[in-house]
Coordinates of C-alpha atoms and ligand atoms in Angstrom, one line a residue:
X1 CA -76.0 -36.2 -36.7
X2 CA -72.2 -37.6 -36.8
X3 CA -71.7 -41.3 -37.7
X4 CA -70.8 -43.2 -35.5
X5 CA -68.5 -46.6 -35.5
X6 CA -67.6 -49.0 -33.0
X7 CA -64.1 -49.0 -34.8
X8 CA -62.2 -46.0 -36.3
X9 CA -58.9 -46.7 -38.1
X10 CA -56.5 -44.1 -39.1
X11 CA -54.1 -45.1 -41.8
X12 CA -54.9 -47.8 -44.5
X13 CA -51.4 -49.7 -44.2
X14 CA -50.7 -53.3 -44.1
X15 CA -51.7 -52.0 -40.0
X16 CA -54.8 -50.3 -40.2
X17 CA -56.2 -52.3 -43.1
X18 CA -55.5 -55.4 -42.1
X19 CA -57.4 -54.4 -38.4
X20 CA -60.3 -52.7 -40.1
X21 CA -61.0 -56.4 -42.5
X22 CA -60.6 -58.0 -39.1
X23 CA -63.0 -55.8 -37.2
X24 CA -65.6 -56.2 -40.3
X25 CA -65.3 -59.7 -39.5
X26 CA -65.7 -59.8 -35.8
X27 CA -69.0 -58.0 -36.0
X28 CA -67.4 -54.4 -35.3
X29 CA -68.8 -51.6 -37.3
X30 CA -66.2 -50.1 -38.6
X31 CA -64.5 -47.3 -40.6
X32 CA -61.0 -46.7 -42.0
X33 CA -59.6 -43.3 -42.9
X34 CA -57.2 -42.7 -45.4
X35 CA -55.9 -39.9 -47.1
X36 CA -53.1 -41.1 -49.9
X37 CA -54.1 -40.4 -53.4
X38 CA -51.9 -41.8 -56.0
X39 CA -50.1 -39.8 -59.1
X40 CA -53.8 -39.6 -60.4
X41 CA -54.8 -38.4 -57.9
X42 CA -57.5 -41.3 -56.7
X43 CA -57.6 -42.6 -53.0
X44 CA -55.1 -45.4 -52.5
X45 CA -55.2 -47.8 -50.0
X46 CA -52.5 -50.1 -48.6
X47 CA -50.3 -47.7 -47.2
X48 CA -46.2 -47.2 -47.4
X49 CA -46.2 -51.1 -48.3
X50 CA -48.5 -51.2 -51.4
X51 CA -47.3 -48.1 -52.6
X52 CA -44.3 -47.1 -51.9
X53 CA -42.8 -49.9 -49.6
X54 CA -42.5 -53.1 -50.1
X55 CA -44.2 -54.4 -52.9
X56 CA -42.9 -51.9 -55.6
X57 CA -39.3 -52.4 -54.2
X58 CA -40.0 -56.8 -54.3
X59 CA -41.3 -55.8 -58.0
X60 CA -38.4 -53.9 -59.3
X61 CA -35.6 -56.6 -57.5
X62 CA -37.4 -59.3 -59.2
X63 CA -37.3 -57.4 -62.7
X64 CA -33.9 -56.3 -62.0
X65 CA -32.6 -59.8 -60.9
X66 CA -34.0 -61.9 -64.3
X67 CA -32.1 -59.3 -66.4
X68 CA -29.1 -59.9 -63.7
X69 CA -29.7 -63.8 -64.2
X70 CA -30.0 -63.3 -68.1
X71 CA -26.7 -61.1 -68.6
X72 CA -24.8 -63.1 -65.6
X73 CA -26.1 -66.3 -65.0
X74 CA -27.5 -67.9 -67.8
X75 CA -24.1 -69.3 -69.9
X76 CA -23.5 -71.9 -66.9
X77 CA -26.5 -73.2 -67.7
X78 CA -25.7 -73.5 -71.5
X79 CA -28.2 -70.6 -72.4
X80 CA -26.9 -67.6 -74.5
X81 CA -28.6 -64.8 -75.9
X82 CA -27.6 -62.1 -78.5
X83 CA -28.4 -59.0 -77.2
X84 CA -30.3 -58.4 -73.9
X85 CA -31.9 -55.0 -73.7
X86 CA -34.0 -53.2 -70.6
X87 CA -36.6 -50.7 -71.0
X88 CA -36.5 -49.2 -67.8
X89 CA -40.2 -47.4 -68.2
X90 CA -42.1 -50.5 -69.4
X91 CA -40.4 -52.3 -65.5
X92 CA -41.3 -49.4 -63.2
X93 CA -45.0 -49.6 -65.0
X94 CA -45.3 -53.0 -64.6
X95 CA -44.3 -52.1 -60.9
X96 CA -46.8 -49.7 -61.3
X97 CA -49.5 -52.1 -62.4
X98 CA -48.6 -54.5 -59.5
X99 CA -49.4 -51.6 -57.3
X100 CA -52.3 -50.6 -58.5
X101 CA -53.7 -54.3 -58.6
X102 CA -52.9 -54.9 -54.8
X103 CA -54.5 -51.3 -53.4
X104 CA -57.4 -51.9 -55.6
X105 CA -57.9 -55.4 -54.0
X106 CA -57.7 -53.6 -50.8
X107 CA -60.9 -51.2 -51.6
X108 CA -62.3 -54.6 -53.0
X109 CA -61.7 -56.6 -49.7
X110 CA -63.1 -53.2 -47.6
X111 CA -66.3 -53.7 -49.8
X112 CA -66.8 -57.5 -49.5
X113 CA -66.1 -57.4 -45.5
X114 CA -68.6 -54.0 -45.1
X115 CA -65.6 -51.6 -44.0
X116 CA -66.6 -47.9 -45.0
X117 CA -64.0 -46.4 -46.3
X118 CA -63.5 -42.7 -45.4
X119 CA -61.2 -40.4 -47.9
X120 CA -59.6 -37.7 -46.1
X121 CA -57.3 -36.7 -43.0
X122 CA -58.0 -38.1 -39.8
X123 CA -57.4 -36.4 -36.1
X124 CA -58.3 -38.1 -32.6
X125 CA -60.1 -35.8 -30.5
X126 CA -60.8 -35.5 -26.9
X127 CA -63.5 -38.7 -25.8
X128 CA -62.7 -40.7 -29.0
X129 CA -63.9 -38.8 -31.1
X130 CA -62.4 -38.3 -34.4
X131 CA -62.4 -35.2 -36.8
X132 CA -62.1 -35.9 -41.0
X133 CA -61.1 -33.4 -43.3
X134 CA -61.5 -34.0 -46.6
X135 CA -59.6 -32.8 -49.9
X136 CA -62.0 -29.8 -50.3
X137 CA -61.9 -29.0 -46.1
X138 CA -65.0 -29.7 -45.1
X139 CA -65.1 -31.0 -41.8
X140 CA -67.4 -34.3 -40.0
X141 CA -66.9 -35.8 -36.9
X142 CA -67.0 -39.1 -35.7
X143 CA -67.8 -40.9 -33.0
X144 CA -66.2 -44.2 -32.1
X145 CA -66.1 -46.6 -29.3
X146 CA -62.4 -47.9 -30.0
X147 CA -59.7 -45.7 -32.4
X148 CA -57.0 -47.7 -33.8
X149 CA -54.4 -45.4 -34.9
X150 CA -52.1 -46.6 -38.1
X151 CA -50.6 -43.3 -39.3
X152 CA -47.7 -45.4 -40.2
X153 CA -43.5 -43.6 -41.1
X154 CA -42.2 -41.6 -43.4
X155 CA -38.7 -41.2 -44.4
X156 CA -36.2 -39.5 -42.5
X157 CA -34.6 -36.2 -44.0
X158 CA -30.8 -35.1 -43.3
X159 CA -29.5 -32.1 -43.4
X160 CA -26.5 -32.5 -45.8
X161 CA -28.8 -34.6 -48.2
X162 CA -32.1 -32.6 -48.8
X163 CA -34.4 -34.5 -50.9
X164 CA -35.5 -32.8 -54.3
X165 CA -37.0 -35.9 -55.8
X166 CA -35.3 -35.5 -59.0
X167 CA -31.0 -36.0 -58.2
X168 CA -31.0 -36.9 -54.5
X169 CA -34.7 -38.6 -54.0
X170 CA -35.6 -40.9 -50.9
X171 CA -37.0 -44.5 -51.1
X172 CA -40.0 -43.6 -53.1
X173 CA -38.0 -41.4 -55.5
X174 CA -35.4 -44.1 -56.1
X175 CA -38.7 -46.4 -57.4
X176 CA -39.4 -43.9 -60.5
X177 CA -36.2 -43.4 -62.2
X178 CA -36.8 -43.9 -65.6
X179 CA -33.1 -44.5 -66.5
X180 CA -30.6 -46.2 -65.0
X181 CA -28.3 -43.7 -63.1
X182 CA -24.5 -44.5 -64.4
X183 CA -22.9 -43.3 -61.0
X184 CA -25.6 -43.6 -57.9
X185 CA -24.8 -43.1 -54.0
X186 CA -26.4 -44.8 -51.2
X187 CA -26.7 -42.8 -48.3
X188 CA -27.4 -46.1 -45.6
X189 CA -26.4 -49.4 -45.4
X190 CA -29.6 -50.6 -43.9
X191 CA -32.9 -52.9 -45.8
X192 CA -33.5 -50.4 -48.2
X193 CA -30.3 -48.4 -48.6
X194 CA -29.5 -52.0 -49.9
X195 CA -32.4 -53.3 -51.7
X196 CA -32.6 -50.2 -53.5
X197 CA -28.7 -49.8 -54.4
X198 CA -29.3 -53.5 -55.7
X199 CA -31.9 -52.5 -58.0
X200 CA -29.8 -50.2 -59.5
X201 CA -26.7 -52.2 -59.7
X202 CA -28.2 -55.2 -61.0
X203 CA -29.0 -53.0 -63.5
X204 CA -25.7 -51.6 -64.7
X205 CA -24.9 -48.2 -61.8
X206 CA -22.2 -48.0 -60.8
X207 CA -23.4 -48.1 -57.0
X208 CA -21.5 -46.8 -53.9
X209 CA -23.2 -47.1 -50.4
X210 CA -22.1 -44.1 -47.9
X211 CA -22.9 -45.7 -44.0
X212 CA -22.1 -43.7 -41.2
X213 CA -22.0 -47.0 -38.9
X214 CA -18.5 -49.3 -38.5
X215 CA -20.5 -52.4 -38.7
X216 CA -22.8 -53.7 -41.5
X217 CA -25.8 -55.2 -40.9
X218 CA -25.6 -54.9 -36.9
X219 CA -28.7 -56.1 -36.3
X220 CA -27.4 -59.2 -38.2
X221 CA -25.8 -62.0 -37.2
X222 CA -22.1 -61.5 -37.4
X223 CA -21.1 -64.6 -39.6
X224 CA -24.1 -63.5 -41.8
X225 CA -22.9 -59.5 -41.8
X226 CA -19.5 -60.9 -42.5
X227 CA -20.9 -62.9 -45.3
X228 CA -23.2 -60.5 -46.9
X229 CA -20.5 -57.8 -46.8
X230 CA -17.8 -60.4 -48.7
X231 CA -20.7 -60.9 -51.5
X232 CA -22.2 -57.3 -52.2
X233 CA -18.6 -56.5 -52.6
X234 CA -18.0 -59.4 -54.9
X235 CA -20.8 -58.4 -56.8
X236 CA -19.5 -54.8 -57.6
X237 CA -21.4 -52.8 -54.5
X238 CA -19.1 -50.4 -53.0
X239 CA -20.2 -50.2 -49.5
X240 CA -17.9 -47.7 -47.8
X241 CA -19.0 -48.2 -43.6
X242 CA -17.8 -45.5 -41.5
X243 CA -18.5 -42.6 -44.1
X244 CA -20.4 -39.8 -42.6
X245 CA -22.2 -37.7 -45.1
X246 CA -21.6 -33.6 -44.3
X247 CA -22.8 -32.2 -47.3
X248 CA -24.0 -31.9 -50.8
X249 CA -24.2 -29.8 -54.1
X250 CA -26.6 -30.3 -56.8
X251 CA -24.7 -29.4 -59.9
X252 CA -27.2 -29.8 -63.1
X253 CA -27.8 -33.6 -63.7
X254 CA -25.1 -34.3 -60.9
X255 CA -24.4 -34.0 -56.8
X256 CA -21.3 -34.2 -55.0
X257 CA -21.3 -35.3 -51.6
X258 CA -19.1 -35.1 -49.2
X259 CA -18.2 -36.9 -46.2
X260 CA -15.4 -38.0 -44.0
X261 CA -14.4 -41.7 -43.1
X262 CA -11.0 -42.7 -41.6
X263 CA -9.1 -41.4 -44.4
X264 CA -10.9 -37.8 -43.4
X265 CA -12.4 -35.4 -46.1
X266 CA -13.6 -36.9 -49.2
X267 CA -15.9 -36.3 -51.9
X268 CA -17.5 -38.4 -54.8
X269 CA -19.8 -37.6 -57.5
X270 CA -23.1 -39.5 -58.2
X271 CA -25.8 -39.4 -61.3
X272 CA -28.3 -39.4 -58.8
X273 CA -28.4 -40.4 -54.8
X274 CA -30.8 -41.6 -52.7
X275 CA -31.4 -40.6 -49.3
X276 CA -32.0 -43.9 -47.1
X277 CA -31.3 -43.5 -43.5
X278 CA -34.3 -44.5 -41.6
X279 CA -38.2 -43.7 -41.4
X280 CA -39.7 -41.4 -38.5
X281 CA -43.4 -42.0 -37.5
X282 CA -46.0 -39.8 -39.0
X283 CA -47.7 -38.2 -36.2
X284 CA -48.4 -34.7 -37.8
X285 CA -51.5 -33.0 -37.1
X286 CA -52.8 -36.4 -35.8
X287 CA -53.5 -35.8 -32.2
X288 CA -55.3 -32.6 -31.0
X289 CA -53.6 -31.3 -28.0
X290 CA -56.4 -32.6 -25.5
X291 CA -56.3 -36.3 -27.0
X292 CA -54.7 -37.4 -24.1
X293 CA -52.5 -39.4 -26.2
X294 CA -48.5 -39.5 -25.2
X295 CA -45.7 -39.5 -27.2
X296 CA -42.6 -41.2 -26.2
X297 CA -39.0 -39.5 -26.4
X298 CA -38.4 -40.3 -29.3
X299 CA -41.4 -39.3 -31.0
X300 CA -43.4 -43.0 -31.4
X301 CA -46.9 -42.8 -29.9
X302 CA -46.2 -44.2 -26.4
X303 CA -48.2 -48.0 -26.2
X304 CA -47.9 -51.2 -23.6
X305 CA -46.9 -54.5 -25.0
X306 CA -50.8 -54.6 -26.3
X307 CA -50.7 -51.8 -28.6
X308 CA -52.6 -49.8 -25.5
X309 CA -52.2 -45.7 -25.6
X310 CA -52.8 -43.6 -22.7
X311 CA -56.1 -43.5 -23.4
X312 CA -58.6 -46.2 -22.9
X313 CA -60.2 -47.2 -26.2
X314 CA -57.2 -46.0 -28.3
X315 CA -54.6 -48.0 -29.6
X316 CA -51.9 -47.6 -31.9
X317 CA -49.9 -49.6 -33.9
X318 CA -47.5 -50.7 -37.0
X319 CA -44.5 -47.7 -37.6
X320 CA -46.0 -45.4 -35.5
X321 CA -45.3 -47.3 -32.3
X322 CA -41.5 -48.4 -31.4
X323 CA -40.6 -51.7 -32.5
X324 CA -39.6 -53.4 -35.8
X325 CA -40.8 -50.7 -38.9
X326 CA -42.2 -53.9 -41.0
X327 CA -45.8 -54.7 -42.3
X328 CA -45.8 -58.1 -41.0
X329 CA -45.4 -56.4 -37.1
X330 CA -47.6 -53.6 -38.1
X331 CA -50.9 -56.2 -39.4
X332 CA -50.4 -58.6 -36.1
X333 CA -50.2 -55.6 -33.8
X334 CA -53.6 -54.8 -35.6
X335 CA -55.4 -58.4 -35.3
X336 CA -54.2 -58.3 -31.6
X337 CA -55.7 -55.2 -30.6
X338 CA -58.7 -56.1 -32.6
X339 CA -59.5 -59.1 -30.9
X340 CA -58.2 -57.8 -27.7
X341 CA -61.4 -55.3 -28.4
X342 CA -63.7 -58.4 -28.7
X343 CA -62.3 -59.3 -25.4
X344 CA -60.1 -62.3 -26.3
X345 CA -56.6 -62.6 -24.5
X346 CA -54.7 -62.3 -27.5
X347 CA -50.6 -61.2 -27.6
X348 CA -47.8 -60.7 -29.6
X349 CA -44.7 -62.7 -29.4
X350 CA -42.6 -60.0 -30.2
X351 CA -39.5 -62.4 -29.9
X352 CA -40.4 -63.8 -33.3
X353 CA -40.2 -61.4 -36.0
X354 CA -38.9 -62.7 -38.9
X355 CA -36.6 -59.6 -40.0
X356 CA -36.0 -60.0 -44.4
X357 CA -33.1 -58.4 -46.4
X358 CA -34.4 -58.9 -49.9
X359 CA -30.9 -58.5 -51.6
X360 CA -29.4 -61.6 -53.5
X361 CA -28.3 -63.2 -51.5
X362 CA -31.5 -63.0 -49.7
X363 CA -30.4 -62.2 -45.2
X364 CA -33.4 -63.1 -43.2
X365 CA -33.1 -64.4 -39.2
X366 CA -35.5 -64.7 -36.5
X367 CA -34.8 -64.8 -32.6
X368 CA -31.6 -64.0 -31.5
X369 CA -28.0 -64.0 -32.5
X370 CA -24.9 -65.5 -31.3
X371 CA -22.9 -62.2 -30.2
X372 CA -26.7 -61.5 -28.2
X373 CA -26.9 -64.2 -26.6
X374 CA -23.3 -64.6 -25.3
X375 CA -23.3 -61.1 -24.4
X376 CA -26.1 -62.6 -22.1
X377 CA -24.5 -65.4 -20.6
X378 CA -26.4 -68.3 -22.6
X379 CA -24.7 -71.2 -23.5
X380 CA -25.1 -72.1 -26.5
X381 CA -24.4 -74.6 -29.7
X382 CA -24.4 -74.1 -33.3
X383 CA -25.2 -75.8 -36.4
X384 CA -24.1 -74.3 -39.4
X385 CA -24.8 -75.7 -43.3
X386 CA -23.6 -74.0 -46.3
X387 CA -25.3 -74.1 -49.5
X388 CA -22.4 -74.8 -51.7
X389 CA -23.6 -78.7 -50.2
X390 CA -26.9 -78.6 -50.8
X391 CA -27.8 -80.3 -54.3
X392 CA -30.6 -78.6 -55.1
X393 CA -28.6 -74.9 -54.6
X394 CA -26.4 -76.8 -56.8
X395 CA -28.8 -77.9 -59.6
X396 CA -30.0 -73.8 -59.3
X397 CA -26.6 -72.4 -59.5
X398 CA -27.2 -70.7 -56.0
X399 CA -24.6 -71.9 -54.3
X400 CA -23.9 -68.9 -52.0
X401 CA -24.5 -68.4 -48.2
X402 CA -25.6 -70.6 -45.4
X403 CA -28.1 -71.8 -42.6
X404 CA -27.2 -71.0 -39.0
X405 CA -29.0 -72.5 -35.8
X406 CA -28.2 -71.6 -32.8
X407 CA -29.7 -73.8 -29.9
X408 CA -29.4 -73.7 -26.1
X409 CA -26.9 -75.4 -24.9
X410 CA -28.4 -77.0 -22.0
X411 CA -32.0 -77.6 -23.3
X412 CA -31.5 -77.6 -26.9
X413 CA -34.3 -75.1 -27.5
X414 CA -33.8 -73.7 -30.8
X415 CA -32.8 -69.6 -30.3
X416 CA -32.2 -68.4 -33.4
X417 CA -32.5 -69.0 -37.0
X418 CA -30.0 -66.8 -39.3
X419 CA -30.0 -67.5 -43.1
X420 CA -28.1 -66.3 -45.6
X421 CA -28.6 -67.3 -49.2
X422 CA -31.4 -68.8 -52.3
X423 CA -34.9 -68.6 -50.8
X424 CA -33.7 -66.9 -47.2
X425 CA -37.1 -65.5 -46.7
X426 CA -39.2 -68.4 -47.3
X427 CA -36.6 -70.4 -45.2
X428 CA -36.7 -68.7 -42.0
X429 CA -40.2 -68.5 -41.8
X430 CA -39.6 -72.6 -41.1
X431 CA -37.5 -71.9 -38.0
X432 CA -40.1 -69.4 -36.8
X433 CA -43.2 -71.7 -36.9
X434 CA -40.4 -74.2 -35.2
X435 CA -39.5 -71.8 -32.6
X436 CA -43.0 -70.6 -31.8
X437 CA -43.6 -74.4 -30.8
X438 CA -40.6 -74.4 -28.6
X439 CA -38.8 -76.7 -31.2
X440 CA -35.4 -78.5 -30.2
X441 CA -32.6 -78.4 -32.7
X442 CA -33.1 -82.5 -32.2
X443 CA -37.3 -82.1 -33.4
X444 CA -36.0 -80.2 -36.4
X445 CA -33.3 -83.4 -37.1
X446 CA -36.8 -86.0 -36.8
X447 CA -38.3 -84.6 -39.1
X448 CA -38.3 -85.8 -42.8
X449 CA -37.8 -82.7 -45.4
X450 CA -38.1 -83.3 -49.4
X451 CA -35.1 -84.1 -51.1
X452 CA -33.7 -82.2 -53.0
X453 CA -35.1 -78.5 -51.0
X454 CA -33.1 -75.8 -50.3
X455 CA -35.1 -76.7 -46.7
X456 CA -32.8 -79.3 -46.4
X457 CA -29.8 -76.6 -45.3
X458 CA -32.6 -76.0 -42.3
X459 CA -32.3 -79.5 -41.3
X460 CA -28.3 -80.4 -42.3
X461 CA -28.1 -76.9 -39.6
X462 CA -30.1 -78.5 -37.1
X463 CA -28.9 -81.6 -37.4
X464 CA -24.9 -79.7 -37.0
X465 CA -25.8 -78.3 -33.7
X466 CA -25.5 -81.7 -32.0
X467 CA -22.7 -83.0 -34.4
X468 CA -25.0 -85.1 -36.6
X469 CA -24.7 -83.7 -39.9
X470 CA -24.8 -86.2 -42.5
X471 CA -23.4 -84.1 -46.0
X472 CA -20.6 -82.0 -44.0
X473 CA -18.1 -82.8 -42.0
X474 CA -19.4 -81.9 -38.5
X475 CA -16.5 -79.6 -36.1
X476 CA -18.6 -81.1 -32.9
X477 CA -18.3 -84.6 -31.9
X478 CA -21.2 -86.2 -30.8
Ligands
FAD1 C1 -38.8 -49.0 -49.9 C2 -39.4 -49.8 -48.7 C3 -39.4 -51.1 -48.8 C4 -40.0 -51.8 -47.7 N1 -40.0 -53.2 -47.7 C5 -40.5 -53.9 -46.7 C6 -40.6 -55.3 -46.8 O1 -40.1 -55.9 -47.8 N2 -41.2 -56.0 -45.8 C7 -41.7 -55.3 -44.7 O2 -42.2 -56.0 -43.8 N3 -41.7 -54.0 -44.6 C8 -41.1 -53.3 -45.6 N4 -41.1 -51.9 -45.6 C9 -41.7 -51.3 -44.4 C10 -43.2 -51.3 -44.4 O3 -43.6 -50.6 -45.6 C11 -43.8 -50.6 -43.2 O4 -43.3 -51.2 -42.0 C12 -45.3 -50.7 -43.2 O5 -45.9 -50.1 -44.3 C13 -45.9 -50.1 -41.9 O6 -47.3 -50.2 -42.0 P1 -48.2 -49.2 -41.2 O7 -49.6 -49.6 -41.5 O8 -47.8 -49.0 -39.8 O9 -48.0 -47.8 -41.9 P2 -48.0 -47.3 -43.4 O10 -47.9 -48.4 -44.4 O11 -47.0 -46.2 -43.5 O12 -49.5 -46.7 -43.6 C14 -49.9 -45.6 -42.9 C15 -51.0 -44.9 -43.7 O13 -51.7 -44.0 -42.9 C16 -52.0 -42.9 -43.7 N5 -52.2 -41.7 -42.8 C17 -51.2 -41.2 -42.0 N6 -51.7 -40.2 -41.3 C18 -53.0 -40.1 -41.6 C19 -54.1 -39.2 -41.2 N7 -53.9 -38.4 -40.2 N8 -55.3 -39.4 -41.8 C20 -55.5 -40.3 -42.8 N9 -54.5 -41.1 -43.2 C21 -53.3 -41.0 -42.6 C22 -50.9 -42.7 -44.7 O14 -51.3 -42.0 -45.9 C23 -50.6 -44.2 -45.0 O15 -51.3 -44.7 -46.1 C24 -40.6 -51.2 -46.6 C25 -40.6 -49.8 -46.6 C26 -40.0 -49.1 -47.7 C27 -40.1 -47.6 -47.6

């Protein structure tokens, strides 16, 4: 007889793990189906994020930006050392021991919450039902009353660029080099083309970032583009924008690339290149062809604003459906649907993302920007506050970037919350929780913040939208 589940999840990311713990909990029975082993070849658990996404990327930018600090930053402070050394293997294995910590805890937390864990390849059937194959082929079905699926992205391949892991690798090659590259290309300006090109850089390549785009960072802000663009340059990033990529040749340890820009034809060599131009969903061999289940034009499974696929009972959700690629939208897309299954009225706010650029300076915003917002008629103030007067950015020798708020002009609901600079992630998440309450730039001046916090740039900025700064001069009147 087939098991049978009132939940099935396919994928183990930060979306379809974080939904299966959450079924466990609301009473479902359920099962999650994964089919990633790691380079041992065991089952791991935690998706692109754990294991090739975000954590290992945070782990190497935080290794890379102490040895930064140490060879950079540390004489202002009165610090010197003799000789500072890296040992590149012993950083990506402590990345690899970060990893392996955080997808074990996974398989830990699927055990305490009574989620059975199902190794193999997962495909939605006709009448929810769901076929596993495992490593050796053989074959089960399943039955389920709800089917989340989680199958998550994968990165996108070019044609000029083809990935061979070894001199042009994508995102998950560029986390295994175990040397630093002297000359590396970035093909991509976007959140990993520039996390990953910071790794390196940080670490002595000599980086160059190829982006096909004439703007940097357009989802960005402008004044925080602007910003971030000045800096990376500063900081030795050569980020060419308008560079198209048309070819390559691997020659031995080396590729040229070619591409055209304003100037037209050019060509530059690199040690190695990464390939970092965006992520597709994964939707191969997922659906059998009488599923029911639509794909939209551009290849997402098709889902309503609740995570809802053509058929009733399956949902879908995280990199697989449109909308921001990140783990935080993938793991509340999967609570929703969960408790949506329960029968609770839970939604989204989609509005309020927090979207994270984990480069130094850190770039993270949430709502909308300025340019957005005009373009649609709002009216709108704005409080800016720069960290070069914030003490405690001073006491850190962080001095760079700034806080902007943009409020409503008529209502002074708070809109947007752009920061660029020490602690950016940590900082917007403030204007999010403020936003999500319908803050006013004015309820964000009440309040008391410690002194001295970075935090205080979040209230200086709210405080400048109606002229009432207190440690900057303030451009509006009040
Ligand atoms: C280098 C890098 C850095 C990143 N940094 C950040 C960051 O700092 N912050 C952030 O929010 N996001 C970051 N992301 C994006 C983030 O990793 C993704 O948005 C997130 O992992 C999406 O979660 P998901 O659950 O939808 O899919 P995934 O994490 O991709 O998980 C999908 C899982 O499903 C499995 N699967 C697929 N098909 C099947 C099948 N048929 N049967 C069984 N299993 C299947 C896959 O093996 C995979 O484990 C980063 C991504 C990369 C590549």
């Amino acid at each position: 007889m087939s098991q049978k589940f009132d939940v099935v999840v396919i994928g183990a990311g930060p979306g379809g793990y974080v939904a299966a713990i959450k079924a466990a909990q609301l009473g479902l029975k359920t099962a999650c189906i994964e089919k990633y082993q790691d380079k041992e070849g065991k089952l791991a658990l935690g998706g692109t994020c754990l294991n090739v996404g975000c954590i290992p990327s945070k782990a190497l930018l935080d290794s890379s930006w102490k040895f930064y600090e140490a060879k950079n930053g540390f004489s202002v402070h009165g610090i010197s050392t003799s000789e500072l050394n890296i040992d590149i293997p012993a950083m990506i294995g402590r990345k690899s021991t970060i990893v392996k910590g955080l997808t074990g805890g996974v398989a830990s937390l699927f055990k305490a919450n009574g989620v059975t864990t199902l190794q193999g390849h997962g495909k939605l059937l006709a009448g929810k039902k769901v076929e596993l194959t495992a490593a050796d082929g053989t074959v089960e079905i399943i039955e389920a009353d709800h089917v989340i699926l989680a199958s998550g992205s994968r990165p996108i391949d070019i044609p000029p660029a083809p990935v061979d892991q070894k001199v042009i690798v994508d995102s998950t090659g560029a986390l295994e080099f175990q040397q630093v590259p002297q000359r590396l290309g970035v093909i991509g300006a976007g959140v990993i083309g520039l996390e990953l090109g910071s790794v390196w850089a940080r670490l002595g390549a000599q980086v160059t970032v190829l982006e096909a785009l004439e703007k940097f960072i357009p989802a960005a802000d402008e004044a925080v583009s602007k910003e971030a663009l000045k800096t990376f340059n500063k900081q030795g990033l050569d980020i060419k924008l308008g560079a198209r990529v048309t070819g390559s040749k691997v020659e031995g340890e080396q590729v040229v690339v070619s591409y055209t820009d304003a100037a037209g034809e050019q060509s530059i060599t690199f040690d190695r290149l990464i390939v970092a131009v965006g992520r597709r969903p994964v939707t191969t061999d997922l659906l059998a062809s009488d599923s029911g289940v639509d794909l939209d034009e551009r290849g997402f499974i098709y889902v309503d604003d609740y995570c809802t696929t053509s058929v009733p009972g399956v949902y879908a959700i995280g990199d697989v459906v449109r909308g921001l690629m990140l783990a935080h939208k993938a793991s509340e897309e999967g609570i929703m649907v969960v408790e949506r299954i329960k029968g609770h009225k839970a939604q989204m706010n989609y509005n309020l993302i927090p979207s994270v650029i984990y480069t130094h300076p850190e770039i993270a915003w949430v709502g909308k920007t300025e340019q957005t917002l005009k373009a649609e008629g709002v009216e709108v103030n704005v409080g800016t506050f720069p960290f070069a007067a914030s003490g405690r950015a001073m006491a850190a020798n962080d001095t760079g970037g700034f806080v902007k708020i943009i409020a409503d002009a008529k209502t002074d609901r708070v809109l947007g919350v752009h920061v660029i600079g020490p602690s950016a992630a940590e900082l917007v998440q403030q204007g999010a929780i403020a936003m999500e309450f319908g803050s006013s730039a004015e309820d964000i001046g009440m309040m008391v913040f410690s002194h001295p916090t970075l935090s205080e740039a979040l209230h200086e900025a709210a405080l400048a939208v109606n002229g009432g700064a207190i440690h900057i001069q303030n451009r509006k009147k009040r």
